[in-house]
Backbone as numpy.savetxt, mean C-alpha at the origin, in Angstrom:
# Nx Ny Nz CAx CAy CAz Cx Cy Cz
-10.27 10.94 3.89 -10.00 9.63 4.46 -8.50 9.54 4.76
-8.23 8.98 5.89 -6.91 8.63 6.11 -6.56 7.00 6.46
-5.33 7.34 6.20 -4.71 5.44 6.74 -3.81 5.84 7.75
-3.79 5.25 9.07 -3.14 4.99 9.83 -1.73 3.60 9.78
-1.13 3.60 10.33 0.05 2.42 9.93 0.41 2.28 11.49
0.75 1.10 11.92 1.31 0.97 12.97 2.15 -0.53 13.20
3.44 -0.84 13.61 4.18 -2.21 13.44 4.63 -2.89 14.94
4.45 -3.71 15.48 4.46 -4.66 16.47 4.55 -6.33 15.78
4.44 -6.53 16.89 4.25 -8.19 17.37 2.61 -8.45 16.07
3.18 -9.63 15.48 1.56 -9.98 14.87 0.51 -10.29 16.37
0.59 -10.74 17.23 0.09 -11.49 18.23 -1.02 -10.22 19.05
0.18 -8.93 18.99 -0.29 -7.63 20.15 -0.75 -7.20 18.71
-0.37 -7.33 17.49 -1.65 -6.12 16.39 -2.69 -6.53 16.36
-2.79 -8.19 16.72 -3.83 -9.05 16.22 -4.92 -8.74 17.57
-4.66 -8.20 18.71 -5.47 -8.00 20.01 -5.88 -6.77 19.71
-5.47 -5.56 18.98 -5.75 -4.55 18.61 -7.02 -4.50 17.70
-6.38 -5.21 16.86 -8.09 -5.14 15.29 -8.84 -5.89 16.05
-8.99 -7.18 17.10 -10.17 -7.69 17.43 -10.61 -6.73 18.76
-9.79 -5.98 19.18 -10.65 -5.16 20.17 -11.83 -4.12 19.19
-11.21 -3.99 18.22 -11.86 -2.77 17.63 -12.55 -3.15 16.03
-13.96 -4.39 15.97 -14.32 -5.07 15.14 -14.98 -4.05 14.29
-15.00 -2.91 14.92 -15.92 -2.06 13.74 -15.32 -1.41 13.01
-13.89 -1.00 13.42 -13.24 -0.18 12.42 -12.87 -0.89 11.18
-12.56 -0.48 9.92 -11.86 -0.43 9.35 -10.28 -0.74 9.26
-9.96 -2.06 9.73 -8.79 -2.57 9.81 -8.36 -3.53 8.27
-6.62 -3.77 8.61 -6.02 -4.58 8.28 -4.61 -5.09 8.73
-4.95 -6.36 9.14 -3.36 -6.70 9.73 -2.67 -7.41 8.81
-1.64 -7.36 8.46 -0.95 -8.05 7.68 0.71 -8.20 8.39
1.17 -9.18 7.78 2.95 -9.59 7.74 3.21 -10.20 7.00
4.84 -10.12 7.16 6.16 -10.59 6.61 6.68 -11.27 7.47
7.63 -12.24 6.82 9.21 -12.67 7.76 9.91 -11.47 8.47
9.82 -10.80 8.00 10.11 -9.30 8.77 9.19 -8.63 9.60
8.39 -8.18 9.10 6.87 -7.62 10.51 6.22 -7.60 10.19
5.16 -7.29 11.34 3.81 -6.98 10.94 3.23 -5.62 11.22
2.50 -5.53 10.14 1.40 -3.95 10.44 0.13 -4.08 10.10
-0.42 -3.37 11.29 -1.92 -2.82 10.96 -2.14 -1.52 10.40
-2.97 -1.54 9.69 -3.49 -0.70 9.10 -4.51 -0.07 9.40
-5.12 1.17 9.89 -6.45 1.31 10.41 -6.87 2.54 9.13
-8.10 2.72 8.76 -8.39 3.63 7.50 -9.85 4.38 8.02
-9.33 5.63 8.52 -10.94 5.84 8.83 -11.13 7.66 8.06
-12.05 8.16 8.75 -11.76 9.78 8.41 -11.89 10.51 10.09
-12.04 9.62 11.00 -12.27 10.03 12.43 -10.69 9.93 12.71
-10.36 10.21 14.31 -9.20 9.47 14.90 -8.94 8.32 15.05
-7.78 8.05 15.00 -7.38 6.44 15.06 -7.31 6.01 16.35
-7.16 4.64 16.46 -6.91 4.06 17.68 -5.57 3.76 18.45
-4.52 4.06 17.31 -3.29 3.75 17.26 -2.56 5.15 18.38
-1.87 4.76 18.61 -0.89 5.71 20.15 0.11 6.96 18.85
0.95 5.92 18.73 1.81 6.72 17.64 2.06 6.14 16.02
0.86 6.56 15.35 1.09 5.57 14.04 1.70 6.57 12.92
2.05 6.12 12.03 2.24 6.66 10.98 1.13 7.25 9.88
1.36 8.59 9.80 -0.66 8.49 8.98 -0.24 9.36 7.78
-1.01 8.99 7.16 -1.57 9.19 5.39 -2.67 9.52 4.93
-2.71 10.25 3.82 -3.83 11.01 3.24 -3.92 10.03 2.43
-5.57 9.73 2.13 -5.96 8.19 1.04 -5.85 9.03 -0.21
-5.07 9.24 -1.60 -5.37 10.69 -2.60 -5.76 9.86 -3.76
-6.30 7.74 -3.54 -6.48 7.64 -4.34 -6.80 6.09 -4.05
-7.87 5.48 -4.74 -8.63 3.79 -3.54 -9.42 3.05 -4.90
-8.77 1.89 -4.78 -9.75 1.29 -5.49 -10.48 0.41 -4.59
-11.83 -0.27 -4.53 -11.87 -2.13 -3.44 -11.63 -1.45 -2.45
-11.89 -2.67 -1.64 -12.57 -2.94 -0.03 -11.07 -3.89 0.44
-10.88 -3.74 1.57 -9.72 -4.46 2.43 -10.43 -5.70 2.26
-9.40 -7.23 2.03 -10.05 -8.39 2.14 -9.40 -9.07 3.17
-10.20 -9.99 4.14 -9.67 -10.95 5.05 -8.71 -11.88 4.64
-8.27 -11.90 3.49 -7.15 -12.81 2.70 -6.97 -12.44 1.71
-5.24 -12.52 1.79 -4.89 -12.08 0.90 -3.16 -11.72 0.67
-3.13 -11.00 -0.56 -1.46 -10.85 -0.36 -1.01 -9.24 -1.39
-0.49 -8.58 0.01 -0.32 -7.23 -0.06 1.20 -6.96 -0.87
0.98 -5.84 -1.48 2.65 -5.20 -2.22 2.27 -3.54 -1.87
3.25 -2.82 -1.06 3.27 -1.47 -1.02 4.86 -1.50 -1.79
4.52 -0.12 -2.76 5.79 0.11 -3.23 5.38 1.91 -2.41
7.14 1.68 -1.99 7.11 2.78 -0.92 8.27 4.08 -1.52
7.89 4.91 -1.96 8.25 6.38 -2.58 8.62 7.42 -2.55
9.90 7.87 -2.06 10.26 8.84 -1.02 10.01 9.71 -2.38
9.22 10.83 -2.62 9.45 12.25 -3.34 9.48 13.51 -2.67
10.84 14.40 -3.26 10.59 15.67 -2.94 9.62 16.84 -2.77
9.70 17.58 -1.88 8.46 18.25 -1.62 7.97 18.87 -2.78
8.87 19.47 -3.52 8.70 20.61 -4.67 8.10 19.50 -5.91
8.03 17.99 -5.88 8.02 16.89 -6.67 6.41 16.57 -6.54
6.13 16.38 -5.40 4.40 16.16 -4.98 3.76 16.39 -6.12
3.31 17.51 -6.33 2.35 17.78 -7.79 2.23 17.23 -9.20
3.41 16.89 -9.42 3.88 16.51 -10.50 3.40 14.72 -10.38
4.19 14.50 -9.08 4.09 12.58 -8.96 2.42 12.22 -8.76
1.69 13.11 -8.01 0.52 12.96 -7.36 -0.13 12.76 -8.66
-0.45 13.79 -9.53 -0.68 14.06 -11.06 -0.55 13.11 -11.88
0.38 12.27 -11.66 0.49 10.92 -12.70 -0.14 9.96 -11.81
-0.20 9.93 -10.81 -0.09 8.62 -10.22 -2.45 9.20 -10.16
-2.63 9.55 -9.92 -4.38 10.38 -9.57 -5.26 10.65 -11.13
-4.06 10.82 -12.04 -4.81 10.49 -13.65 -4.80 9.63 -14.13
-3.90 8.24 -13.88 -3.65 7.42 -14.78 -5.09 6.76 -14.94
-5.20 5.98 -16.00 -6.39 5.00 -15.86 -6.40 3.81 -15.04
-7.01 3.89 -14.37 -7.29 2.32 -13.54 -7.14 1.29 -13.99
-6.37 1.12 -14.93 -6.54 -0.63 -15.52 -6.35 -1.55 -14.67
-5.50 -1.46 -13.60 -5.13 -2.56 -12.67 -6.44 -3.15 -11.89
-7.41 -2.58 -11.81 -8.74 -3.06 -11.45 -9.17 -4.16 -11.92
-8.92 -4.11 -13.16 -9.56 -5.02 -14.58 -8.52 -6.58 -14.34
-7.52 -6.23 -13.77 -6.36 -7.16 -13.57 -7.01 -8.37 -13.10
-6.76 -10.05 -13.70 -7.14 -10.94 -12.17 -6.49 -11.16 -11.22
-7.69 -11.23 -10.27 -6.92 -11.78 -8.73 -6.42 -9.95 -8.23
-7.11 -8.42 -8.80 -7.33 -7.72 -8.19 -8.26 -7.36 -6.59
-7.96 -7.04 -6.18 -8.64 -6.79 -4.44 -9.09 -5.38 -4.14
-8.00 -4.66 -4.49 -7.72 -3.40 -3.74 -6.52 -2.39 -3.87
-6.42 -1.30 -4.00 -5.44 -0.59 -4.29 -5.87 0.97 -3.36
-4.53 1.05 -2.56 -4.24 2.84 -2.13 -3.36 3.54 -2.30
-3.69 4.50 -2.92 -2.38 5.74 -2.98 -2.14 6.41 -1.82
-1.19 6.92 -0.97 -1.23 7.17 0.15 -0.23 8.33 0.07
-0.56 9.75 0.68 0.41 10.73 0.99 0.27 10.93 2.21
1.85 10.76 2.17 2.63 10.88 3.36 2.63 12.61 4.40
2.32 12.51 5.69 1.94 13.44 6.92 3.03 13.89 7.32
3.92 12.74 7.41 4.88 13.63 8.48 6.38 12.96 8.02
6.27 12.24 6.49 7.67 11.77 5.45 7.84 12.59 4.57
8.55 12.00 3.83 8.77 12.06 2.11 8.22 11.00 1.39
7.78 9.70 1.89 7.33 8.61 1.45 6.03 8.21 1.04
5.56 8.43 -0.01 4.49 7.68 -0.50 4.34 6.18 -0.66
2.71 5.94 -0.47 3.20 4.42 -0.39 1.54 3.92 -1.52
2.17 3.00 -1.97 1.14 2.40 -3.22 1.21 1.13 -3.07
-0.01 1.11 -2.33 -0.45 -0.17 -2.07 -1.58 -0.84 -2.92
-1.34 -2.26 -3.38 -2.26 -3.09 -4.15 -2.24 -4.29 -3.21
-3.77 -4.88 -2.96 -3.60 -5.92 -2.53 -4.44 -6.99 -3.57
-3.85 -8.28 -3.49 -4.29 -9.36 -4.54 -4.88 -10.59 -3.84
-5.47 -11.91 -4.20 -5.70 -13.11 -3.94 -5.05 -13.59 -3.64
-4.04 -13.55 -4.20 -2.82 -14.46 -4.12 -1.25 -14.01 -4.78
-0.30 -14.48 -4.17 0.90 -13.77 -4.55 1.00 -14.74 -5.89
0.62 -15.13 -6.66 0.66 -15.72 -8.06 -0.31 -14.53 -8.89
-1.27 -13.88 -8.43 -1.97 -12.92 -9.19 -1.35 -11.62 -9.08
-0.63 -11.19 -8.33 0.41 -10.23 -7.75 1.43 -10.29 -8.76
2.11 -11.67 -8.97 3.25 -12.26 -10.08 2.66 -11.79 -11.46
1.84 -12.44 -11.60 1.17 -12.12 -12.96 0.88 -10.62 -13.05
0.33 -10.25 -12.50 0.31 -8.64 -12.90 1.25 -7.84 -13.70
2.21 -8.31 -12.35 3.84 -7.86 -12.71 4.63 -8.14 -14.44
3.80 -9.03 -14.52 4.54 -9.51 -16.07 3.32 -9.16 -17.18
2.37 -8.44 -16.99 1.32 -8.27 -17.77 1.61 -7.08 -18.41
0.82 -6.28 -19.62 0.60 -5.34 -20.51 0.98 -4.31 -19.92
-0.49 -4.61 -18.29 -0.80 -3.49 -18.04 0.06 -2.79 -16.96
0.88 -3.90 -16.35 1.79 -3.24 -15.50 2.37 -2.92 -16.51
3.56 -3.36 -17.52 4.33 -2.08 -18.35 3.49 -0.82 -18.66
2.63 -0.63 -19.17 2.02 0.35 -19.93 1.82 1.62 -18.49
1.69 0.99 -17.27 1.89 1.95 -15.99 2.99 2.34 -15.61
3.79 1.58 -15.84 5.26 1.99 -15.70 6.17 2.10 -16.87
5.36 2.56 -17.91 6.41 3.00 -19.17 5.63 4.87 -18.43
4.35 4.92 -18.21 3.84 6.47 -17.97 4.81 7.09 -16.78
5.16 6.28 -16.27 6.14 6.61 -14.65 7.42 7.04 -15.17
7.72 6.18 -16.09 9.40 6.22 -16.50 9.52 7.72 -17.04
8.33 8.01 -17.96 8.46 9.12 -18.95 8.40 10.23 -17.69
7.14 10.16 -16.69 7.54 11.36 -15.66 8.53 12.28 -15.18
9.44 10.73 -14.96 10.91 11.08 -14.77 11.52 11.33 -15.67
11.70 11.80 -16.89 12.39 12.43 -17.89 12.03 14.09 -17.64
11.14 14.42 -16.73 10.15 15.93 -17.00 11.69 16.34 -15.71
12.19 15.60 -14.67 12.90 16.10 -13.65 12.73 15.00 -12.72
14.02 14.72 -11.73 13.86 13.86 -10.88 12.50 14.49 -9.46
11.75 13.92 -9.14 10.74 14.24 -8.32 11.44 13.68 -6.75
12.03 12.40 -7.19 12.36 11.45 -6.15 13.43 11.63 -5.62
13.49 11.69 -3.60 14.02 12.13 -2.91 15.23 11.15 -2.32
15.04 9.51 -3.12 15.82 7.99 -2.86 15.10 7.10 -3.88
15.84 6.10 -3.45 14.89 5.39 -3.98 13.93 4.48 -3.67
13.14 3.89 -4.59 11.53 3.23 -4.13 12.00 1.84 -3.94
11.12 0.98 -3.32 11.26 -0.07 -2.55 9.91 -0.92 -2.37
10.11 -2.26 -2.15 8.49 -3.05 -2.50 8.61 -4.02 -0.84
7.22 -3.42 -0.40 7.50 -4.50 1.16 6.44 -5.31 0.81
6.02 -6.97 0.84 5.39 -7.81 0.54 4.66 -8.12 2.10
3.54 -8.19 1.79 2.73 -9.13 3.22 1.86 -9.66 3.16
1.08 -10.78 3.54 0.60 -11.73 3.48 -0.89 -11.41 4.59
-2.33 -11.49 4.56 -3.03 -10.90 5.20 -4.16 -12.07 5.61
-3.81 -12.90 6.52 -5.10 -14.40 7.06 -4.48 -15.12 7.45
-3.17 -15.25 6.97 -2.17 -16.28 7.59 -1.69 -16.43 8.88
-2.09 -17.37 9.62 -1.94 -16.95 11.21 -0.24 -17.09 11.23
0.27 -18.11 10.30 1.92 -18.48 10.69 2.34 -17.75 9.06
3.28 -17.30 9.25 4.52 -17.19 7.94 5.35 -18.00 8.47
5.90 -18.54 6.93 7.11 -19.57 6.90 8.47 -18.64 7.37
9.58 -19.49 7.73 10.56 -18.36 8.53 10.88 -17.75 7.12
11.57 -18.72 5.92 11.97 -18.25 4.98 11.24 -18.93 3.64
11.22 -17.47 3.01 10.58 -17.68 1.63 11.35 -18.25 0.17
């Protein structure tokens, strides 16, 4: 399975997923942009997108909702090692409320992995963040990085919002 990525106008992504009701879409934005997402194992529809290997899925894309990719530049020689933690851990975040959906995504033609969770609501997103089970996932991450740095920069969290026809200018 792969994910496609592609960023425009919400208006021209939004003519894109309704041309194409059968695929496997998701459009989402920010105050900053918007992207679709297309997830298939065929070719995409996208001209020049950004594409990814799925190496790891929880859930179904929802028509609403509120997305967090934390985005992961690792070194090549690093892959095995990061893939390995991130492809064994236990799923607890499933169990989480106001869970949706989650993808692990390796990167085609970056250094960037991208770990995407999507939630109900950016209050169940919040909460996560301050729960057990997010530490107990990111105390296993921290220790990784004691084995050798894997990471090629550093990681970064892009937020988007997925039904909302308007975003507010500022949050």
């Amino acid at each position: 399975m792969f994910t496609y990525i592609t960023s425009g106008t919400y208006d021209f992504l939004k003519k894109i997923a309704e041309k194409h009701t059968t695929e496997n879409m998701l459009l989402m934005q920010s105050v900053q942009s918007s992207h679709l997402w297309h997830e298939t194992s065929k070719a995409t529809v996208f001209q020049s997108p950004r594409k990814y290997e799925v190496i790891d899925a929880a859930g179904d894309f929802s028509e609403v909702g509120f997305v967090a990719c934390n985005n992961i530049p690792v070194r090549d020689e690093g892959r095995p090692v990061f893939e390995f933690g991130f492809t064994n851990q236990e799923k607890l975040i499933e169990n989480e409320p106001g869970f949706i959906a989650m993808r692990v995504l390796r990167p085609l033609s970056s250094d960037t992995y991208v770990f995407m969770t999507m939630w109900e609501d950016e209050e169940a997103y919040e909460a996560w963040k301050s729960s057990k089970t997010f530490a107990k996932v990111h105390t296993q991450t921290e220790s990784a990085k004691s084995v050798g740095s894997v990471f090629s920069g550093p990681s970064y969290v892009s937020t988007f919002f997925v039904g909302h026809e308007e975003i507010e200018e500022a949050k």
